[in-house]
Short mmCIF file of C-alpha atoms and ligand atoms in Angstrom, two decimals:
data_model
loop_
_atom_site.label_atom_id
_atom_site.label_comp_id
_atom_site.label_asym_id
_atom_site.label_seq_id
_atom_site.Cartn_x
_atom_site.Cartn_y
_atom_site.Cartn_z
CA UNK R 1 8.20 112.21 162.57
CA UNK R 2 5.89 112.89 159.67
CA UNK R 3 7.11 112.51 156.03
CA UNK R 4 6.64 116.17 155.07
CA UNK R 5 8.98 116.95 158.48
CA UNK R 6 11.66 114.52 157.64
CA UNK R 7 11.79 116.09 154.25
CA UNK R 8 12.84 119.03 155.58
CA UNK R 9 15.09 117.95 158.62
CA UNK R 10 16.41 114.31 158.54
CA UNK R 11 19.89 114.32 158.02
CA UNK R 12 20.67 117.94 158.28
CA UNK R 13 22.12 120.17 160.83
CA UNK R 14 24.28 117.66 162.59
CA UNK R 15 26.85 118.68 165.11
CA UNK R 16 30.32 118.25 163.29
CA UNK R 17 32.31 115.16 164.26
CA UNK R 18 36.11 115.06 165.53
CA UNK R 19 36.84 115.52 161.74
CA UNK R 20 38.15 118.33 160.14
CA UNK R 21 38.38 118.49 156.35
CA UNK R 22 41.75 119.02 154.65
CA UNK R 23 39.97 121.30 152.21
CA UNK R 24 36.87 123.63 152.49
CA UNK R 25 32.96 122.58 152.34
CA UNK R 26 30.76 122.11 150.34
CA UNK R 27 32.79 119.04 151.23
CA UNK R 28 34.76 119.05 148.54
CA UNK R 29 37.85 117.34 150.46
CA UNK R 30 39.59 114.02 149.20
CA UNK R 31 40.44 113.08 152.58
CA UNK R 32 39.89 113.79 156.42
CA UNK R 33 42.66 114.21 159.25
CA UNK R 34 41.77 113.16 163.00
CA UNK R 35 43.66 114.36 166.19
CA UNK R 36 45.21 111.05 166.47
CA UNK R 37 46.36 108.39 164.19
CA UNK R 38 44.58 105.96 166.25
CA UNK R 39 41.34 107.31 165.73
CA UNK R 40 41.80 107.44 161.92
CA UNK R 41 42.67 103.72 162.21
CA UNK R 42 39.28 102.90 163.95
CA UNK R 43 37.52 104.99 161.43
CA UNK R 44 39.52 103.20 158.76
CA UNK R 45 38.79 99.83 160.30
CA UNK R 46 35.12 101.02 160.49
CA UNK R 47 34.94 100.46 164.36
CA UNK R 48 33.85 104.05 164.20
CA UNK R 49 32.22 106.04 161.85
CA UNK R 50 33.24 109.04 160.15
CA UNK R 51 35.06 110.24 156.89
CA UNK R 52 38.46 109.37 155.85
CA UNK R 53 38.46 109.30 151.98
CA UNK R 54 36.26 110.48 149.46
CA UNK R 55 35.49 107.30 148.01
CA UNK R 56 34.29 105.68 151.29
CA UNK R 57 32.26 108.38 152.79
CA UNK R 58 31.64 112.14 152.12
CA UNK R 59 29.66 114.23 154.93
CA UNK R 60 27.45 115.81 152.02
CA UNK R 61 26.87 112.53 150.40
CA UNK R 62 25.98 111.07 153.98
CA UNK R 63 23.40 113.77 154.80
CA UNK R 64 21.61 112.98 151.62
CA UNK R 65 21.93 109.26 152.12
CA UNK R 66 20.44 109.63 155.47
CA UNK R 67 17.70 111.73 154.23
CA UNK R 68 16.48 109.47 151.51
CA UNK R 69 17.08 106.38 153.56
CA UNK R 70 14.48 107.66 156.37
CA UNK R 71 11.87 108.80 153.48
CA UNK R 72 12.24 105.15 152.04
CA UNK R 73 11.90 103.66 155.53
CA UNK R 74 15.65 101.93 154.53
CA UNK R 75 18.64 101.14 156.97
CA UNK R 76 21.20 102.86 154.58
CA UNK R 77 21.84 104.38 151.30
CA UNK R 78 24.40 104.83 148.70
CA UNK R 79 24.13 107.99 146.42
CA UNK R 80 25.48 107.66 143.05
CA UNK R 81 26.73 109.13 140.12
CA UNK R 82 23.63 108.25 138.01
CA UNK R 83 20.12 106.40 138.24
CA UNK R 84 21.83 103.85 135.80
CA UNK R 85 25.05 103.41 138.02
CA UNK R 86 22.91 103.12 141.21
CA UNK R 87 21.02 100.14 139.36
CA UNK R 88 24.15 98.50 138.17
CA UNK R 89 25.48 98.48 141.93
CA UNK R 90 21.87 97.58 143.52
CA UNK R 91 21.96 94.62 141.26
CA UNK R 92 25.57 93.75 141.93
CA UNK R 93 24.69 93.85 145.35
CA UNK R 94 21.75 91.59 145.07
CA UNK R 95 23.64 89.18 143.28
CA UNK R 96 26.60 88.64 145.84
CA UNK R 97 26.24 84.92 147.03
CA UNK R 98 23.29 84.61 145.26
CA UNK R 99 22.86 82.66 141.74
CA UNK R 100 23.77 84.53 138.91
CA UNK R 101 20.24 84.83 137.36
CA UNK R 102 18.32 87.90 137.02
CA UNK R 103 14.68 88.01 136.49
CA UNK R 104 13.82 91.12 134.99
CA UNK R 105 10.44 92.93 134.37
CA UNK R 106 9.97 93.44 130.59
CA UNK R 107 8.27 96.56 130.95
CA UNK R 108 11.41 98.62 132.29
CA UNK R 109 13.30 102.04 131.32
CA UNK R 110 14.92 101.19 128.10
CA UNK R 111 18.72 101.96 129.42
CA UNK R 112 17.75 99.05 132.15
CA UNK R 113 17.49 96.54 129.25
CA UNK R 114 20.88 97.75 127.89
CA UNK R 115 22.31 97.50 131.60
CA UNK R 116 21.44 94.01 131.52
CA UNK R 117 21.93 92.73 128.11
CA UNK R 118 25.23 94.42 127.58
CA UNK R 119 26.89 94.54 130.97
CA UNK R 120 25.65 91.83 133.24
CA UNK R 121 25.05 89.33 130.34
CA UNK R 122 28.68 89.21 129.08
CA UNK R 123 29.62 88.45 132.50
CA UNK R 124 28.10 85.63 132.74
CA UNK R 125 24.95 86.90 134.06
CA UNK R 126 21.76 85.03 133.08
CA UNK R 127 19.11 87.52 132.38
CA UNK R 128 15.45 86.16 131.67
CA UNK R 129 12.88 88.72 130.60
CA UNK R 130 9.30 87.92 132.71
CA UNK R 131 5.89 89.33 133.06
CA UNK R 132 5.85 90.44 136.70
CA UNK R 133 2.19 91.46 136.31
CA UNK R 134 1.51 87.63 135.96
CA UNK R 135 2.24 86.55 139.76
CA UNK R 136 1.73 82.55 138.83
CA UNK R 137 3.82 82.70 136.16
CA UNK R 138 6.54 84.68 137.92
CA UNK R 139 6.27 81.91 140.83
CA UNK R 140 6.97 78.78 138.20
CA UNK R 141 10.09 81.06 136.94
CA UNK R 142 11.41 81.31 140.73
CA UNK R 143 10.70 77.55 141.23
CA UNK R 144 12.35 76.54 137.87
CA UNK R 145 15.74 77.45 138.60
CA UNK R 146 17.33 79.41 141.14
CA UNK R 147 17.13 83.25 140.57
CA UNK R 148 19.47 85.66 142.38
CA UNK R 149 17.24 88.82 142.07
CA UNK R 150 13.84 90.05 140.13
CA UNK R 151 14.32 93.87 138.88
CA UNK R 152 11.31 95.63 138.13
CA UNK R 153 9.92 99.31 138.57
CA UNK R 154 7.13 100.51 140.94
CA UNK R 155 5.21 101.99 138.12
CA UNK R 156 6.71 101.00 134.49
CA UNK R 157 7.95 103.07 132.05
CA UNK R 158 6.44 104.46 129.85
CA UNK R 159 2.91 102.13 129.88
CA UNK R 160 2.66 102.69 133.90
CA UNK R 161 1.55 99.18 135.04
CA UNK R 162 2.02 98.79 138.65
CA UNK R 163 3.33 95.44 140.24
CA UNK R 164 2.18 93.84 143.17
CA UNK R 165 5.29 94.85 145.23
CA UNK R 166 4.34 93.12 148.32
CA UNK R 167 3.39 89.78 146.81
CA UNK R 168 6.73 89.82 144.44
CA UNK R 169 8.91 90.54 147.52
CA UNK R 170 7.41 87.57 149.32
CA UNK R 171 7.79 85.07 146.51
CA UNK R 172 11.22 86.28 145.48
CA UNK R 173 12.23 85.95 149.30
CA UNK R 174 10.96 82.46 149.80
CA UNK R 175 13.02 81.36 146.73
CA UNK R 176 16.26 82.88 148.00
CA UNK R 177 16.02 86.00 145.41
CA UNK R 178 16.18 89.48 146.22
CA UNK R 179 13.72 92.15 144.73
CA UNK R 180 15.33 95.13 143.17
CA UNK R 181 12.81 97.84 142.80
CA UNK R 182 13.28 101.13 140.58
CA UNK R 183 11.25 103.55 142.58
CA UNK R 184 11.97 106.78 140.10
CA UNK R 185 8.11 107.33 139.03
CA UNK R 186 6.29 106.65 142.12
CA UNK R 187 8.67 108.01 144.74
CA UNK R 188 8.76 107.38 148.42
CA UNK R 189 5.78 110.16 148.66
CA UNK R 190 3.60 107.22 147.51
CA UNK R 191 5.15 103.73 147.57
CA UNK R 192 8.02 102.69 149.91
CA UNK R 193 9.01 99.41 148.69
CA UNK R 194 11.51 98.46 151.55
CA UNK R 195 8.44 98.76 154.04
CA UNK R 196 6.55 96.02 151.54
CA UNK R 197 9.79 93.51 151.55
CA UNK R 198 11.97 94.65 148.85
CA UNK R 199 15.48 94.70 150.43
CA UNK R 200 17.09 96.79 147.29
CA UNK R 201 15.21 100.32 146.23
CA UNK R 202 16.79 102.64 143.44
CA UNK R 203 15.95 106.15 142.17
CA UNK R 204 17.17 108.18 139.60
CA UNK R 205 17.90 111.39 141.72
CA UNK R 206 17.58 113.21 138.33
CA UNK R 207 14.13 113.26 138.19
CA UNK R 208 11.36 113.92 141.38
CA UNK R 209 13.93 113.82 144.07
CA UNK R 210 16.23 116.62 142.93
CA UNK R 211 13.49 117.67 140.65
CA UNK R 212 14.65 120.95 139.11
CA UNK R 213 16.40 119.43 135.85
CA UNK R 214 20.05 120.49 137.16
CA UNK R 215 21.27 117.12 138.49
CA UNK R 216 22.35 114.00 137.44
CA UNK R 217 22.25 111.02 140.09
CA UNK R 218 20.93 108.13 141.33
CA UNK R 219 20.79 106.40 144.66
CA UNK R 220 20.36 102.68 146.24
CA UNK R 221 18.34 102.30 149.42
CA UNK R 222 18.56 99.45 151.36
CA UNK R 223 17.92 97.13 154.15
CA UNK R 224 20.32 96.24 156.90
CA UNK R 225 20.99 92.83 155.60
CA UNK R 226 22.66 94.27 151.91
CA UNK R 227 23.94 97.40 153.56
CA UNK R 228 27.37 96.13 154.19
CA UNK R 229 27.71 94.39 151.00
CA UNK R 230 26.68 97.78 148.96
CA UNK R 231 28.90 99.87 150.81
CA UNK R 232 31.82 97.30 150.29
CA UNK R 233 31.06 97.28 146.43
CA UNK R 234 30.91 101.13 146.32
CA UNK R 235 34.29 101.23 147.98
CA UNK R 236 35.99 99.18 145.26
CA UNK R 237 34.34 100.63 142.40
CA UNK R 238 33.51 104.29 143.52
CA UNK R 239 30.32 105.11 141.38
CA UNK R 240 29.60 108.22 143.74
CA UNK R 241 27.33 111.56 143.39
CA UNK R 242 29.51 114.28 143.70
CA UNK R 243 29.18 116.61 146.93
CA UNK R 244 27.54 119.74 144.93
CA UNK R 245 24.98 117.32 143.30
CA UNK R 246 24.20 115.89 146.65
CA UNK R 247 23.93 119.34 148.01
CA UNK R 248 21.72 120.38 145.25
CA UNK R 249 19.49 117.21 145.64
CA UNK R 250 18.98 117.93 149.56
CA UNK R 251 18.01 121.42 148.53
CA UNK R 252 15.25 119.85 146.11
CA UNK R 253 14.05 117.39 148.51
CA UNK R 254 13.07 120.02 150.87
CA UNK R 255 10.02 120.83 148.71
CA UNK R 256 9.70 117.47 147.23
CA UNK R 257 6.22 116.58 148.77
CA UNK R 258 4.70 119.72 148.10
CA UNK R 259 5.94 119.50 144.40
CA UNK R 260 4.87 115.80 144.13
CA UNK R 261 1.57 116.37 145.50
CA UNK R 262 0.80 119.48 143.15
CA UNK R 263 2.26 117.21 140.04
CA UNK R 264 0.20 114.25 141.13
CA UNK R 265 -3.17 116.64 141.47
CA UNK R 266 -2.21 118.40 137.93
CA UNK R 267 -1.67 114.91 136.33
CA UNK R 268 -5.36 113.81 137.21
CA UNK R 269 -6.85 116.89 135.58
CA UNK R 270 -4.67 116.59 132.54
CA UNK R 271 -5.38 112.41 132.19
CA UNK R 272 -8.96 113.52 132.39
CA UNK R 273 -8.82 116.19 129.94
CA UNK R 274 -6.75 114.25 127.25
CA UNK R 275 -9.36 111.36 127.54
CA UNK R 276 -11.98 113.97 126.38
CA UNK R 277 -9.76 115.08 123.54
CA UNK R 278 -10.59 113.24 120.17
CA UNK R 279 -7.19 113.49 118.93
CA UNK R 280 -6.01 111.54 121.19
CA UNK R 281 -6.41 107.57 120.91
CA UNK R 282 -5.95 106.40 124.44
CA UNK R 283 -4.74 107.40 127.91
CA UNK R 284 -2.43 105.57 129.78
CA UNK R 285 -2.71 106.72 133.77
CA UNK R 286 -3.23 104.74 136.95
CA UNK R 287 -6.52 106.34 138.17
CA UNK R 288 -8.21 104.69 135.26
CA UNK R 289 -10.71 102.09 136.78
CA UNK R 290 -10.31 99.75 133.73
CA UNK R 291 -6.53 99.83 134.63
CA UNK R 292 -5.21 96.35 134.17
CA UNK R 293 -3.54 96.92 137.89
CA UNK R 294 -6.42 98.46 139.62
CA UNK R 295 -6.60 96.21 142.51
CA UNK R 296 -2.73 96.61 143.21
CA UNK R 297 -3.11 100.42 142.69
CA UNK R 298 -5.70 100.56 145.11
CA UNK R 299 -3.99 98.49 147.64
CA UNK R 300 -0.34 100.17 147.22
CA UNK R 301 -1.15 103.70 146.63
CA UNK R 302 -2.46 106.30 148.93
CA UNK R 303 -5.66 107.96 147.78
CA UNK R 304 -5.69 110.51 145.17
CA UNK R 305 -2.02 109.83 144.43
CA UNK R 306 -1.45 108.55 140.92
CA UNK R 307 2.02 109.63 139.96
CA UNK R 308 2.83 112.29 137.68
CA UNK R 309 3.37 110.57 134.60
CA UNK R 310 0.37 110.61 131.85
CA UNK R 311 1.53 108.65 128.38
CA UNK R 312 -1.04 108.77 125.25
CA UNK R 313 -1.33 107.86 121.91
CA UNK R 314 -2.12 110.20 119.23
CA UNK R 315 -4.93 109.29 116.92
CA UNK R 316 -3.79 107.87 113.56
CA UNK R 317 -0.12 109.68 114.30
CA UNK R 318 2.88 108.35 112.68
CA UNK R 319 6.37 109.41 113.57
CA UNK R 320 6.18 112.67 111.69
CA UNK R 321 2.73 113.61 113.11
CA UNK R 322 4.21 113.26 116.57
CA UNK R 323 7.10 115.03 115.61
CA UNK R 324 4.86 118.04 114.35
CA UNK R 325 2.74 117.79 117.73
CA UNK R 326 6.08 118.08 119.76
CA UNK R 327 7.50 121.14 117.51
CA UNK R 328 4.03 122.79 118.27
CA UNK R 329 4.37 122.69 122.16
CA UNK R 330 5.35 126.32 123.63
CA UNK R 331 5.14 125.29 127.62
CA UNK R 332 5.67 121.74 127.72
CA UNK R 333 9.11 121.37 127.36
CA UNK R 334 9.84 118.59 124.43
CA UNK R 335 13.08 117.02 126.28
CA UNK R 336 14.58 114.05 127.52
CA UNK R 337 13.80 113.78 131.46
CA UNK R 338 11.01 113.87 133.60
CA UNK R 339 10.12 114.95 137.31
CA UNK R 340 11.09 118.39 136.67
CA UNK R 341 8.84 121.55 138.18
CA UNK R 342 8.17 122.19 134.17
CA UNK R 343 5.90 119.65 132.14
CA UNK R 344 7.91 117.95 129.84
CA UNK R 345 7.05 115.51 127.14
CA UNK R 346 9.22 112.38 125.62
CA UNK R 347 8.74 110.28 122.62
CA UNK R 348 9.90 106.96 123.76
CA UNK R 349 10.52 105.66 120.25
CA UNK R 350 13.02 108.61 119.53
CA UNK R 351 14.47 108.62 123.22
CA UNK R 352 14.38 106.34 126.13
CA UNK R 353 13.45 103.21 123.83
CA UNK R 354 15.30 103.92 120.89
CA UNK R 355 18.09 101.28 121.04
CA UNK R 356 15.22 98.78 121.61
CA UNK R 357 14.61 96.10 118.84
CA UNK R 358 11.48 96.88 117.10
CA UNK R 359 10.11 93.52 118.02
CA UNK R 360 10.77 93.74 121.63
CA UNK R 361 9.27 97.31 121.68
CA UNK R 362 6.25 95.79 119.83
CA UNK R 363 6.12 93.25 122.72
CA UNK R 364 6.17 95.76 125.04
CA UNK R 365 3.18 97.45 123.55
CA UNK R 366 5.00 100.69 122.76
CA UNK R 367 3.62 102.09 119.60
CA UNK R 368 4.87 104.92 117.03
CA UNK R 369 1.94 107.00 118.22
CA UNK R 370 2.79 106.71 122.14
CA UNK R 371 3.91 109.95 124.05
CA UNK R 372 5.06 110.19 127.68
CA UNK R 373 4.11 113.72 129.76
CA UNK R 374 5.61 114.46 132.80
CA UNK R 375 2.97 116.48 134.61
CA UNK R 376 4.97 119.98 136.02
CA UNK R 377 3.54 121.86 138.81
CA UNK R 378 2.32 124.75 136.28
CA UNK R 379 -1.31 125.97 136.87
CA UNK R 380 -3.05 122.88 135.09
CA UNK R 381 -5.17 124.97 132.73
CA UNK R 382 -2.02 126.56 130.99
CA UNK R 383 -1.04 122.58 130.53
CA UNK R 384 -3.64 121.63 128.96
CA UNK R 385 -4.19 125.03 126.74
CA UNK R 386 -0.82 124.25 125.35
CA UNK R 387 -1.72 120.55 124.73
CA UNK R 388 -4.79 121.40 123.11
CA UNK R 389 -2.94 124.12 120.48
CA UNK R 390 -0.56 121.37 119.76
CA UNK R 391 -2.89 118.69 118.94
CA UNK R 392 -4.50 121.34 116.41
C1 PLP F 1 16.00 108.20 134.29
C2 PLP F 1 15.56 106.83 134.81
C3 PLP F 1 16.80 106.14 135.09
C4 PLP F 1 18.03 106.08 134.88
O1 PLP F 1 18.38 107.58 135.69
P1 PLP F 1 19.69 107.98 135.28
O2 PLP F 1 19.86 109.06 136.34
O3 PLP F 1 19.51 108.92 134.07
O4 PLP F 1 21.02 107.58 135.08
C5 PLP F 1 16.41 104.99 135.65
N1 PLP F 1 15.00 104.13 135.88
C6 PLP F 1 13.98 105.13 135.63
C7 PLP F 1 12.68 104.62 135.75
C8 PLP F 1 13.99 106.58 135.08
O5 PLP F 1 13.05 107.11 134.72
#
């Protein structure tokens, strides 16, 4: 089935199984009754598929999980309460039965750094920050000491570096480690890391997949080998998305490919416009032929799709000047998120990377004058007109 067709059909309109919810759908029921205790026994023993208790399975969530697993080319998925909790359980899954050492890309979402430093490290997991864009260096790190997993983003936040997921997945697997990819920025319309050899993929559903700024959610998609562990850990810790959020996310995904194509096309236009504006010092966007990962982008991205995040530096701007620019925006929403239908602008220093130590931020190349624009589905001329009046 074609990607666009899957977005509308996969996971939906299933014939109801033998179970009847104890309470009424959107499947809010906490438990399910079966005709016979023998049936319930088989379901609880996982000899037969079916819902039994909401922490194990929920039919609304199962439909969403099937849909996203289809879009990502995975075996199964787990819908979670947030992108961060999805990442947490994905990393825990990757580390089961493997050395408790994580090699994590230095260029990642701020909360991912905090998750590894404040949740995993105190539990005895070794965390090492690495440059995943230096394949030889990464190979040496993998060889020097056994690692359990490598964590990276398809398109890094906010500087939009693009790693060679296919090569890194192969190197990690050869060293006995599992690659965990946060695919939030690229989305499965552009890149499907499982098809490139990564066993575990994570999304913040909050962003492009749900797409309308009304859901906080995350999802882990896994290959067959890791699916059993993923579900077992979820049964133990219950990091699940609520069924209403699942419903909203499925509703959002119906138009996700259309929204994303439009957002990607708009982003190319906005990036080109920004490059020509004297108030802008530097533009970060993957369509740049001089992008440090241009060869990887050509290999992994479909033609013409570069994502819909454009980061840029304001010329000679300090924190106060960036605040002034943000306060003058009338259409672009200066708020903390991305991937919504409306354009949004975020100041990493104030939001996503606020809790990162200045030296580490400096090392990451995130300067005081950097902003991150999430391009929406509006008419592109209206987006650039708003940026122009706000740039002054
Ligand atoms: C937003 C985001 C997350 C965290 O997702 P939440 O849904 O906010 O928990 C993780 N990774 C990336 C790349 C994100 O943009």
